[in-house]
């Protein structure tokens, strides 16, 4: 993302994260252990300014047999917009423009 990750939480508990440069972007990763037959919620809080008409959020599912769900909320001066997808089975691109 071009946006700065300011916080990560796993099931409402603060979690560590690592970043690495990737072209003009920064990849952010967090180690998450998901016990069998359970659900874990990971929240990335990003901060920065985007042009919503030209911003695309790419989401990559994890490599396990479980079902991934993505919910992204973008807050701005004109309100907020939430994007939801279940199941997430392949790389998805969410255009934030209206």
PDB file of N, CA and C in Angstrom:
ATOM      1  N   UNK A   1       0.842  -1.176   0.000  1.00  0.00           N
ATOM      2  CA  UNK A   1       0.000   0.000   0.000  1.00  0.00           C
ATOM      3  C   UNK A   1       0.886   1.237   0.000  1.00  0.00           C
ATOM      4  N   UNK A   2       0.388   2.310  -0.527  1.00  0.00           N
ATOM      5  CA  UNK A   2       1.073   3.596  -0.397  1.00  0.00           C
ATOM      6  C   UNK A   2       0.726   4.249   0.945  1.00  0.00           C
ATOM      7  N   UNK A   3      -0.266   3.685   1.619  1.00  0.00           N
ATOM      8  CA  UNK A   3      -0.688   4.212   2.910  1.00  0.00           C
ATOM      9  C   UNK A   3       0.153   3.608   4.025  1.00  0.00           C
ATOM     10  N   UNK A   4       0.290   4.350   5.116  1.00  0.00           N
ATOM     11  CA  UNK A   4       1.061   3.888   6.260  1.00  0.00           C
ATOM     12  C   UNK A   4       0.194   3.014   7.160  1.00  0.00           C
ATOM     13  N   UNK A   5       0.689   1.833   7.519  1.00  0.00           N
ATOM     14  CA  UNK A   5       0.015   0.987   8.501  1.00  0.00           C
ATOM     15  C   UNK A   5       0.363   1.544   9.873  1.00  0.00           C
ATOM     16  N   UNK A   6      -0.660   1.940  10.625  1.00  0.00           N
ATOM     17  CA  UNK A   6      -0.426   2.537  11.940  1.00  0.00           C
ATOM     18  C   UNK A   6      -0.746   1.580  13.079  1.00  0.00           C
ATOM     19  N   UNK A   7      -1.514   0.520  12.799  1.00  0.00           N
ATOM     20  CA  UNK A   7      -1.836  -0.451  13.847  1.00  0.00           C
ATOM     21  C   UNK A   7      -2.355  -1.732  13.215  1.00  0.00           C
ATOM     22  N   UNK A   8      -2.079  -2.839  13.906  1.00  0.00           N
ATOM     23  CA  UNK A   8      -2.610  -4.149  13.518  1.00  0.00           C
ATOM     24  C   UNK A   8      -3.145  -4.798  14.777  1.00  0.00           C
ATOM     25  N   UNK A   9      -4.298  -5.430  14.662  1.00  0.00           N
ATOM     26  CA  UNK A   9      -4.824  -6.183  15.803  1.00  0.00           C
ATOM     27  C   UNK A   9      -5.305  -7.548  15.334  1.00  0.00           C
ATOM     28  N   UNK A  10      -5.204  -8.518  16.242  1.00  0.00           N
ATOM     29  CA  UNK A  10      -5.709  -9.869  16.008  1.00  0.00           C
ATOM     30  C   UNK A  10      -6.683 -10.155  17.134  1.00  0.00           C
ATOM     31  N   UNK A  11      -7.935 -10.374  16.767  1.00  0.00           N
ATOM     32  CA  UNK A  11      -9.002 -10.586  17.768  1.00  0.00           C
ATOM     33  C   UNK A  11      -8.961  -9.521  18.860  1.00  0.00           C
ATOM     34  N   UNK A  12      -8.906  -8.261  18.438  1.00  0.00           N
ATOM     35  CA  UNK A  12      -8.947  -7.090  19.311  1.00  0.00           C
ATOM     36  C   UNK A  12      -7.717  -6.911  20.206  1.00  0.00           C
ATOM     37  N   UNK A  13      -6.640  -7.669  19.951  1.00  0.00           N
ATOM     38  CA  UNK A  13      -5.390  -7.512  20.698  1.00  0.00           C
ATOM     39  C   UNK A  13      -4.339  -6.942  19.754  1.00  0.00           C
ATOM     40  N   UNK A  14      -3.581  -5.952  20.220  1.00  0.00           N
ATOM     41  CA  UNK A  14      -2.533  -5.349  19.414  1.00  0.00           C
ATOM     42  C   UNK A  14      -1.549  -6.421  18.950  1.00  0.00           C
ATOM     43  N   UNK A  15      -1.100  -6.318  17.696  1.00  0.00           N
ATOM     44  CA  UNK A  15      -0.192  -7.311  17.127  1.00  0.00           C
ATOM     45  C   UNK A  15       0.961  -6.624  16.412  1.00  0.00           C
ATOM     46  N   UNK A  16       2.069  -7.308  16.344  1.00  0.00           N
ATOM     47  CA  UNK A  16       3.215  -6.789  15.617  1.00  0.00           C
ATOM     48  C   UNK A  16       3.040  -6.987  14.120  1.00  0.00           C
ATOM     49  N   UNK A  17       3.819  -6.257  13.341  1.00  0.00           N
ATOM     50  CA  UNK A  17       3.774  -6.400  11.890  1.00  0.00           C
ATOM     51  C   UNK A  17       5.118  -6.009  11.313  1.00  0.00           C
ATOM     52  N   UNK A  18       5.379  -6.475  10.121  1.00  0.00           N
ATOM     53  CA  UNK A  18       6.622  -6.161   9.424  1.00  0.00           C
ATOM     54  C   UNK A  18       6.287  -5.566   8.068  1.00  0.00           C
ATOM     55  N   UNK A  19       7.131  -4.650   7.612  1.00  0.00           N
ATOM     56  CA  UNK A  19       6.921  -4.041   6.301  1.00  0.00           C
ATOM     57  C   UNK A  19       8.160  -4.262   5.441  1.00  0.00           C
ATOM     58  N   UNK A  20       7.937  -4.299   4.135  1.00  0.00           N
ATOM     59  CA  UNK A  20       9.053  -4.387   3.198  1.00  0.00           C
ATOM     60  C   UNK A  20       8.656  -3.657   1.922  1.00  0.00           C
ATOM     61  N   UNK A  21       9.620  -2.970   1.294  1.00  0.00           N
ATOM     62  CA  UNK A  21       9.296  -2.245   0.060  1.00  0.00           C
ATOM     63  C   UNK A  21       9.019  -3.210  -1.090  1.00  0.00           C
ATOM     64  N   UNK A  22       8.105  -2.810  -1.956  1.00  0.00           N
ATOM     65  CA  UNK A  22       7.757  -3.591  -3.143  1.00  0.00           C
ATOM     66  C   UNK A  22       7.403  -2.599  -4.240  1.00  0.00           C
ATOM     67  N   UNK A  23       8.310  -2.380  -5.179  1.00  0.00           N
ATOM     68  CA  UNK A  23       8.146  -1.345  -6.203  1.00  0.00           C
ATOM     69  C   UNK A  23       7.887  -0.013  -5.500  1.00  0.00           C
ATOM     70  N   UNK A  24       6.821   0.684  -5.879  1.00  0.00           N
ATOM     71  CA  UNK A  24       6.500   1.977  -5.256  1.00  0.00           C
ATOM     72  C   UNK A  24       5.603   1.793  -4.034  1.00  0.00           C
ATOM     73  N   UNK A  25       5.357   0.541  -3.641  1.00  0.00           N
ATOM     74  CA  UNK A  25       4.441   0.249  -2.544  1.00  0.00           C
ATOM     75  C   UNK A  25       5.205  -0.318  -1.356  1.00  0.00           C
ATOM     76  N   UNK A  26       4.473  -0.557  -0.272  1.00  0.00           N
ATOM     77  CA  UNK A  26       5.028  -1.227   0.900  1.00  0.00           C
ATOM     78  C   UNK A  26       4.125  -2.402   1.239  1.00  0.00           C
ATOM     79  N   UNK A  27       4.711  -3.592   1.333  1.00  0.00           N
ATOM     80  CA  UNK A  27       3.955  -4.771   1.776  1.00  0.00           C
ATOM     81  C   UNK A  27       3.997  -4.826   3.286  1.00  0.00           C
ATOM     82  N   UNK A  28       2.884  -5.205   3.881  1.00  0.00           N
ATOM     83  CA  UNK A  28       2.808  -5.343   5.330  1.00  0.00           C
ATOM     84  C   UNK A  28       2.305  -6.737   5.655  1.00  0.00           C
ATOM     85  N   UNK A  29       2.978  -7.415   6.568  1.00  0.00           N
ATOM     86  CA  UNK A  29       2.576  -8.767   6.931  1.00  0.00           C
ATOM     87  C   UNK A  29       2.510  -8.938   8.435  1.00  0.00           C
ATOM     88  N   UNK A  30       1.651  -9.846   8.850  1.00  0.00           N
ATOM     89  CA  UNK A  30       1.473 -10.178  10.254  1.00  0.00           C
ATOM     90  C   UNK A  30       1.336 -11.686  10.372  1.00  0.00           C
ATOM     91  N   UNK A  31       2.057 -12.283  11.286  1.00  0.00           N
ATOM     92  CA  UNK A  31       1.904 -13.721  11.508  1.00  0.00           C
ATOM     93  C   UNK A  31       0.622 -13.968  12.294  1.00  0.00           C
ATOM     94  N   UNK A  32      -0.202 -14.864  11.754  1.00  0.00           N
ATOM     95  CA  UNK A  32      -1.482 -15.178  12.382  1.00  0.00           C
ATOM     96  C   UNK A  32      -1.609 -16.689  12.489  1.00  0.00           C
ATOM     97  N   UNK A  33      -1.811 -17.190  13.688  1.00  0.00           N
ATOM     98  CA  UNK A  33      -2.066 -18.612  13.899  1.00  0.00           C
ATOM     99  C   UNK A  33      -3.575 -18.814  14.000  1.00  0.00           C
ATOM    100  N   UNK A  34      -4.102 -19.679  13.145  1.00  0.00           N
ATOM    101  CA  UNK A  34      -5.533 -19.965  13.137  1.00  0.00           C
ATOM    102  C   UNK A  34      -5.721 -21.430  13.531  1.00  0.00           C
ATOM    103  N   UNK A  35      -6.195 -21.673  14.748  1.00  0.00           N
ATOM    104  CA  UNK A  35      -6.419 -23.054  15.174  1.00  0.00           C
ATOM    105  C   UNK A  35      -7.484 -23.721  14.298  1.00  0.00           C
ATOM    106  N   UNK A  36      -7.443 -25.050  14.190  1.00  0.00           N
ATOM    107  CA  UNK A  36      -8.458 -25.766  13.393  1.00  0.00           C
ATOM    108  C   UNK A  36      -9.875 -25.425  13.850  1.00  0.00           C
ATOM    109  N   UNK A  37     -10.764 -25.280  12.880  1.00  0.00           N
ATOM    110  CA  UNK A  37     -12.196 -25.045  13.129  1.00  0.00           C
ATOM    111  C   UNK A  37     -12.459 -23.758  13.901  1.00  0.00           C
ATOM    112  N   UNK A  38     -11.639 -22.728  13.689  1.00  0.00           N
ATOM    113  CA  UNK A  38     -11.841 -21.479  14.405  1.00  0.00           C
ATOM    114  C   UNK A  38     -11.812 -20.299  13.444  1.00  0.00           C
ATOM    115  N   UNK A  39     -12.150 -19.139  13.959  1.00  0.00           N
ATOM    116  CA  UNK A  39     -12.149 -17.893  13.209  1.00  0.00           C
ATOM    117  C   UNK A  39     -11.242 -16.898  13.914  1.00  0.00           C
ATOM    118  N   UNK A  40     -10.450 -16.181  13.139  1.00  0.00           N
ATOM    119  CA  UNK A  40      -9.570 -15.151  13.673  1.00  0.00           C
ATOM    120  C   UNK A  40      -9.815 -13.881  12.874  1.00  0.00           C
ATOM    121  N   UNK A  41      -9.921 -12.746  13.564  1.00  0.00           N
ATOM    122  CA  UNK A  41     -10.123 -11.464  12.902  1.00  0.00           C
ATOM    123  C   UNK A  41      -8.844 -10.651  12.972  1.00  0.00           C
ATOM    124  N   UNK A  42      -8.360 -10.248  11.795  1.00  0.00           N
ATOM    125  CA  UNK A  42      -7.155  -9.423  11.695  1.00  0.00           C
ATOM    126  C   UNK A  42      -7.567  -8.072  11.129  1.00  0.00           C
ATOM    127  N   UNK A  43      -7.169  -6.992  11.814  1.00  0.00           N
ATOM    128  CA  UNK A  43      -7.532  -5.645  11.383  1.00  0.00           C
ATOM    129  C   UNK A  43      -6.257  -4.842  11.147  1.00  0.00           C
ATOM    130  N   UNK A  44      -6.128  -4.306   9.933  1.00  0.00           N
ATOM    131  CA  UNK A  44      -5.041  -3.378   9.601  1.00  0.00           C
ATOM    132  C   UNK A  44      -5.636  -1.977   9.568  1.00  0.00           C
ATOM    133  N   UNK A  45      -5.053  -1.060  10.321  1.00  0.00           N
ATOM    134  CA  UNK A  45      -5.485   0.336  10.280  1.00  0.00           C
ATOM    135  C   UNK A  45      -4.437   1.111   9.493  1.00  0.00           C
ATOM    136  N   UNK A  46      -4.875   1.685   8.364  1.00  0.00           N
ATOM    137  CA  UNK A  46      -3.984   2.451   7.507  1.00  0.00           C
ATOM    138  C   UNK A  46      -4.346   3.918   7.584  1.00  0.00           C
ATOM    139  N   UNK A  47      -3.348   4.767   7.368  1.00  0.00           N
ATOM    140  CA  UNK A  47      -3.571   6.204   7.440  1.00  0.00           C
ATOM    141  C   UNK A  47      -2.916   6.870   6.248  1.00  0.00           C
ATOM    142  N   UNK A  48      -3.612   7.842   5.685  1.00  0.00           N
ATOM    143  CA  UNK A  48      -3.060   8.596   4.570  1.00  0.00           C
ATOM    144  C   UNK A  48      -4.176   9.173   3.729  1.00  0.00           C
ATOM    145  N   UNK A  49      -3.792   9.814   2.659  1.00  0.00           N
ATOM    146  CA  UNK A  49      -4.752  10.447   1.756  1.00  0.00           C
ATOM    147  C   UNK A  49      -4.726   9.709   0.430  1.00  0.00           C
ATOM    148  N   UNK A  50      -5.913   9.377  -0.081  1.00  0.00           N
ATOM    149  CA  UNK A  50      -6.029   8.710  -1.372  1.00  0.00           C
ATOM    150  C   UNK A  50      -7.026   9.448  -2.245  1.00  0.00           C
ATOM    151  N   UNK A  51      -6.930   9.209  -3.522  1.00  0.00           N
ATOM    152  CA  UNK A  51      -7.949   9.670  -4.463  1.00  0.00           C
ATOM    153  C   UNK A  51      -8.898   8.498  -4.663  1.00  0.00           C
ATOM    154  N   UNK A  52     -10.087   8.528  -4.054  1.00  0.00           N
ATOM    155  CA  UNK A  52     -10.971   7.373  -4.121  1.00  0.00           C
ATOM    156  C   UNK A  52     -11.402   7.012  -5.531  1.00  0.00           C
ATOM    157  N   UNK A  53     -11.312   7.941  -6.465  1.00  0.00           N
ATOM    158  CA  UNK A  53     -11.714   7.606  -7.833  1.00  0.00           C
ATOM    159  C   UNK A  53     -10.649   6.788  -8.544  1.00  0.00           C
ATOM    160  N   UNK A  54      -9.427   6.742  -7.985  1.00  0.00           N
ATOM    161  CA  UNK A  54      -8.367   6.016  -8.655  1.00  0.00           C
ATOM    162  C   UNK A  54      -7.661   5.002  -7.783  1.00  0.00           C
ATOM    163  N   UNK A  55      -8.150   4.756  -6.566  1.00  0.00           N
ATOM    164  CA  UNK A  55      -7.483   3.843  -5.638  1.00  0.00           C
ATOM    165  C   UNK A  55      -8.083   2.452  -5.762  1.00  0.00           C
ATOM    166  N   UNK A  56      -7.221   1.447  -5.808  1.00  0.00           N
ATOM    167  CA  UNK A  56      -7.659   0.058  -5.857  1.00  0.00           C
ATOM    168  C   UNK A  56      -6.966  -0.699  -4.738  1.00  0.00           C
ATOM    169  N   UNK A  57      -7.730  -1.440  -3.955  1.00  0.00           N
ATOM    170  CA  UNK A  57      -7.199  -2.265  -2.885  1.00  0.00           C
ATOM    171  C   UNK A  57      -7.132  -3.695  -3.402  1.00  0.00           C
ATOM    172  N   UNK A  58      -5.923  -4.283  -3.460  1.00  0.00           N
ATOM    173  CA  UNK A  58      -5.752  -5.674  -3.863  1.00  0.00           C
ATOM    174  C   UNK A  58      -5.636  -6.522  -2.614  1.00  0.00           C
ATOM    175  N   UNK A  59      -6.416  -7.605  -2.553  1.00  0.00           N
ATOM    176  CA  UNK A  59      -6.426  -8.491  -1.395  1.00  0.00           C
ATOM    177  C   UNK A  59      -6.088  -9.895  -1.868  1.00  0.00           C
ATOM    178  N   UNK A  60      -5.151 -10.540  -1.156  1.00  0.00           N
ATOM    179  CA  UNK A  60      -4.704 -11.882  -1.506  1.00  0.00           C
ATOM    180  C   UNK A  60      -5.152 -12.832  -0.396  1.00  0.00           C
ATOM    181  N   UNK A  61      -5.862 -13.920  -0.745  1.00  0.00           N
ATOM    182  CA  UNK A  61      -6.298 -14.859   0.295  1.00  0.00           C
ATOM    183  C   UNK A  61      -5.109 -15.598   0.900  1.00  0.00           C
ATOM    184  N   UNK A  62      -5.295 -16.110   2.120  1.00  0.00           N
ATOM    185  CA  UNK A  62      -4.207 -16.884   2.723  1.00  0.00           C
ATOM    186  C   UNK A  62      -4.169 -18.265   2.087  1.00  0.00           C
ATOM    187  N   UNK A  63      -3.142 -19.023   2.384  1.00  0.00           N
ATOM    188  CA  UNK A  63      -2.950 -20.306   1.713  1.00  0.00           C
ATOM    189  C   UNK A  63      -3.503 -21.502   2.452  1.00  0.00           C
ATOM    190  N   UNK A  64      -4.496 -21.311   3.295  1.00  0.00           N
ATOM    191  CA  UNK A  64      -5.053 -22.442   4.043  1.00  0.00           C
ATOM    192  C   UNK A  64      -6.362 -22.900   3.419  1.00  0.00           C
ATOM    193  N   UNK A  65      -6.886 -23.987   3.950  1.00  0.00           N
ATOM    194  CA  UNK A  65      -8.127 -24.550   3.419  1.00  0.00           C
ATOM    195  C   UNK A  65      -9.365 -23.817   3.915  1.00  0.00           C
ATOM    196  N   UNK A  66      -9.218 -22.920   4.863  1.00  0.00           N
ATOM    197  CA  UNK A  66     -10.368 -22.205   5.418  1.00  0.00           C
ATOM    198  C   UNK A  66     -10.910 -21.156   4.467  1.00  0.00           C
ATOM    199  N   UNK A  67     -12.027 -20.578   4.849  1.00  0.00           N
ATOM    200  CA  UNK A  67     -12.678 -19.533   4.056  1.00  0.00           C
ATOM    201  C   UNK A  67     -12.209 -18.169   4.544  1.00  0.00           C
ATOM    202  N   UNK A  68     -11.722 -17.345   3.621  1.00  0.00           N
ATOM    203  CA  UNK A  68     -11.314 -15.982   3.947  1.00  0.00           C
ATOM    204  C   UNK A  68     -12.470 -15.028   3.694  1.00  0.00           C
ATOM    205  N   UNK A  69     -12.576 -14.033   4.550  1.00  0.00           N
ATOM    206  CA  UNK A  69     -13.563 -12.974   4.400  1.00  0.00           C
ATOM    207  C   UNK A  69     -12.825 -11.647   4.458  1.00  0.00           C
ATOM    208  N   UNK A  70     -13.189 -10.715   3.575  1.00  0.00           N
ATOM    209  CA  UNK A  70     -12.585  -9.385   3.619  1.00  0.00           C
ATOM    210  C   UNK A  70     -13.675  -8.350   3.843  1.00  0.00           C
ATOM    211  N   UNK A  71     -13.410  -7.442   4.740  1.00  0.00           N
ATOM    212  CA  UNK A  71     -14.274  -6.292   4.951  1.00  0.00           C
ATOM    213  C   UNK A  71     -13.360  -5.090   5.077  1.00  0.00           C
ATOM    214  N   UNK A  72     -13.499  -4.118   4.193  1.00  0.00           N
ATOM    215  CA  UNK A  72     -12.663  -2.927   4.211  1.00  0.00           C
ATOM    216  C   UNK A  72     -13.554  -1.703   4.320  1.00  0.00           C
ATOM    217  N   UNK A  73     -13.242  -0.830   5.263  1.00  0.00           N
ATOM    218  CA  UNK A  73     -13.996   0.407   5.437  1.00  0.00           C
ATOM    219  C   UNK A  73     -13.069   1.585   5.191  1.00  0.00           C
ATOM    220  N   UNK A  74     -13.493   2.490   4.320  1.00  0.00           N
ATOM    221  CA  UNK A  74     -12.737   3.690   4.015  1.00  0.00           C
ATOM    222  C   UNK A  74     -13.522   4.868   4.558  1.00  0.00           C
ATOM    223  N   UNK A  75     -12.874   5.656   5.448  1.00  0.00           N
ATOM    224  CA  UNK A  75     -13.512   6.832   6.032  1.00  0.00           C
ATOM    225  C   UNK A  75     -12.963   8.079   5.356  1.00  0.00           C
ATOM    226  N   UNK A  76     -13.840   8.997   5.013  1.00  0.00           N
ATOM    227  CA  UNK A  76     -13.419  10.234   4.372  1.00  0.00           C
ATOM    228  C   UNK A  76     -14.346  11.367   4.702  1.00  0.00           C
ATOM    229  N   UNK A  77     -14.082  12.547   4.141  1.00  0.00           N
ATOM    230  CA  UNK A  77     -14.898  13.722   4.455  1.00  0.00           C
ATOM    231  C   UNK A  77     -16.350  13.579   4.007  1.00  0.00           C
ATOM    232  N   UNK A  78     -16.606  12.706   3.046  1.00  0.00           N
ATOM    233  CA  UNK A  78     -17.977  12.515   2.565  1.00  0.00           C
ATOM    234  C   UNK A  78     -18.649  11.311   3.196  1.00  0.00           C
ATOM    235  N   UNK A  79     -18.063  10.769   4.257  1.00  0.00           N
ATOM    236  CA  UNK A  79     -18.635   9.604   4.920  1.00  0.00           C
ATOM    237  C   UNK A  79     -17.740   8.395   4.762  1.00  0.00           C
ATOM    238  N   UNK A  80     -18.309   7.213   4.945  1.00  0.00           N
ATOM    239  CA  UNK A  80     -17.515   5.997   4.843  1.00  0.00           C
ATOM    240  C   UNK A  80     -18.139   5.042   3.839  1.00  0.00           C
ATOM    241  N   UNK A  81     -17.323   4.131   3.360  1.00  0.00           N
ATOM    242  CA  UNK A  81     -17.770   3.121   2.406  1.00  0.00           C
ATOM    243  C   UNK A  81     -17.169   1.793   2.837  1.00  0.00           C
ATOM    244  N   UNK A  82     -17.987   0.746   2.870  1.00  0.00           N
ATOM    245  CA  UNK A  82     -17.523  -0.570   3.284  1.00  0.00           C
ATOM    246  C   UNK A  82     -17.670  -1.549   2.133  1.00  0.00           C
ATOM    247  N   UNK A  83     -16.642  -2.359   1.953  1.00  0.00           N
ATOM    248  CA  UNK A  83     -16.623  -3.391   0.929  1.00  0.00           C
ATOM    249  C   UNK A  83     -16.518  -4.736   1.628  1.00  0.00           C
ATOM    250  N   UNK A  84     -17.370  -5.693   1.272  1.00  0.00           N
ATOM    251  CA  UNK A  84     -17.350  -7.019   1.894  1.00  0.00           C
ATOM    252  C   UNK A  84     -17.279  -8.091   0.817  1.00  0.00           C
ATOM    253  N   UNK A  85     -16.549  -9.173   1.107  1.00  0.00           N
ATOM    254  CA  UNK A  85     -16.487 -10.296   0.172  1.00  0.00           C
ATOM    255  C   UNK A  85     -16.292 -11.597   0.954  1.00  0.00           C
ATOM    256  N   UNK A  86     -17.172 -12.549   0.752  1.00  0.00           N
ATOM    257  CA  UNK A  86     -17.058 -13.890   1.311  1.00  0.00           C
ATOM    258  C   UNK A  86     -17.601 -14.862   0.282  1.00  0.00           C
ATOM    259  N   UNK A  87     -16.961 -15.928  -0.050  1.00  0.00           N
ATOM    260  CA  UNK A  87     -15.577 -16.226   0.313  1.00  0.00           C
ATOM    261  C   UNK A  87     -14.603 -15.498  -0.602  1.00  0.00           C
ATOM    262  N   UNK A  88     -13.418 -15.295  -0.108  1.00  0.00           N
ATOM    263  CA  UNK A  88     -12.332 -14.721  -0.902  1.00  0.00           C
ATOM    264  C   UNK A  88     -11.476 -15.905  -1.348  1.00  0.00           C
ATOM    265  N   UNK A  89     -11.577 -16.283  -2.618  1.00  0.00           N
ATOM    266  CA  UNK A  89     -10.901 -17.485  -3.089  1.00  0.00           C
ATOM    267  C   UNK A  89      -9.749 -17.210  -4.040  1.00  0.00           C
ATOM    268  N   UNK A  90      -9.643 -15.974  -4.512  1.00  0.00           N
ATOM    269  CA  UNK A  90      -8.533 -15.600  -5.384  1.00  0.00           C
ATOM    270  C   UNK A  90      -8.218 -14.132  -5.143  1.00  0.00           C
ATOM    271  N   UNK A  91      -7.167 -13.632  -5.777  1.00  0.00           N
ATOM    272  CA  UNK A  91      -6.824 -12.227  -5.608  1.00  0.00           C
ATOM    273  C   UNK A  91      -7.996 -11.378  -6.084  1.00  0.00           C
ATOM    274  N   UNK A  92      -8.399 -10.450  -5.255  1.00  0.00           N
ATOM    275  CA  UNK A  92      -9.521  -9.555  -5.568  1.00  0.00           C
ATOM    276  C   UNK A  92      -9.022  -8.120  -5.592  1.00  0.00           C
ATOM    277  N   UNK A  93      -9.531  -7.341  -6.509  1.00  0.00           N
ATOM    278  CA  UNK A  93      -9.233  -5.913  -6.566  1.00  0.00           C
ATOM    279  C   UNK A  93     -10.513  -5.151  -6.305  1.00  0.00           C
ATOM    280  N   UNK A  94     -10.494  -4.301  -5.297  1.00  0.00           N
ATOM    281  CA  UNK A  94     -11.656  -3.510  -4.930  1.00  0.00           C
ATOM    282  C   UNK A  94     -11.400  -2.055  -5.320  1.00  0.00           C
ATOM    283  N   UNK A  95     -12.122  -1.565  -6.329  1.00  0.00           N
ATOM    284  CA  UNK A  95     -12.017  -0.159  -6.712  1.00  0.00           C
ATOM    285  C   UNK A  95     -12.865   0.650  -5.754  1.00  0.00           C
ATOM    286  N   UNK A  96     -12.296   1.665  -5.167  1.00  0.00           N
ATOM    287  CA  UNK A  96     -13.014   2.439  -4.163  1.00  0.00           C
ATOM    288  C   UNK A  96     -13.825   3.572  -4.764  1.00  0.00           C
ATOM    289  N   UNK A  97     -13.609   3.901  -6.029  1.00  0.00           N
ATOM    290  CA  UNK A  97     -14.393   4.955  -6.665  1.00  0.00           C
ATOM    291  C   UNK A  97     -15.851   4.560  -6.770  1.00  0.00           C
ATOM    292  N   UNK A  98     -16.697   5.555  -6.807  1.00  0.00           N
ATOM    293  CA  UNK A  98     -18.139   5.271  -6.825  1.00  0.00           C
ATOM    294  C   UNK A  98     -18.595   4.861  -8.196  1.00  0.00           C
TER     295      UNK A  98
END
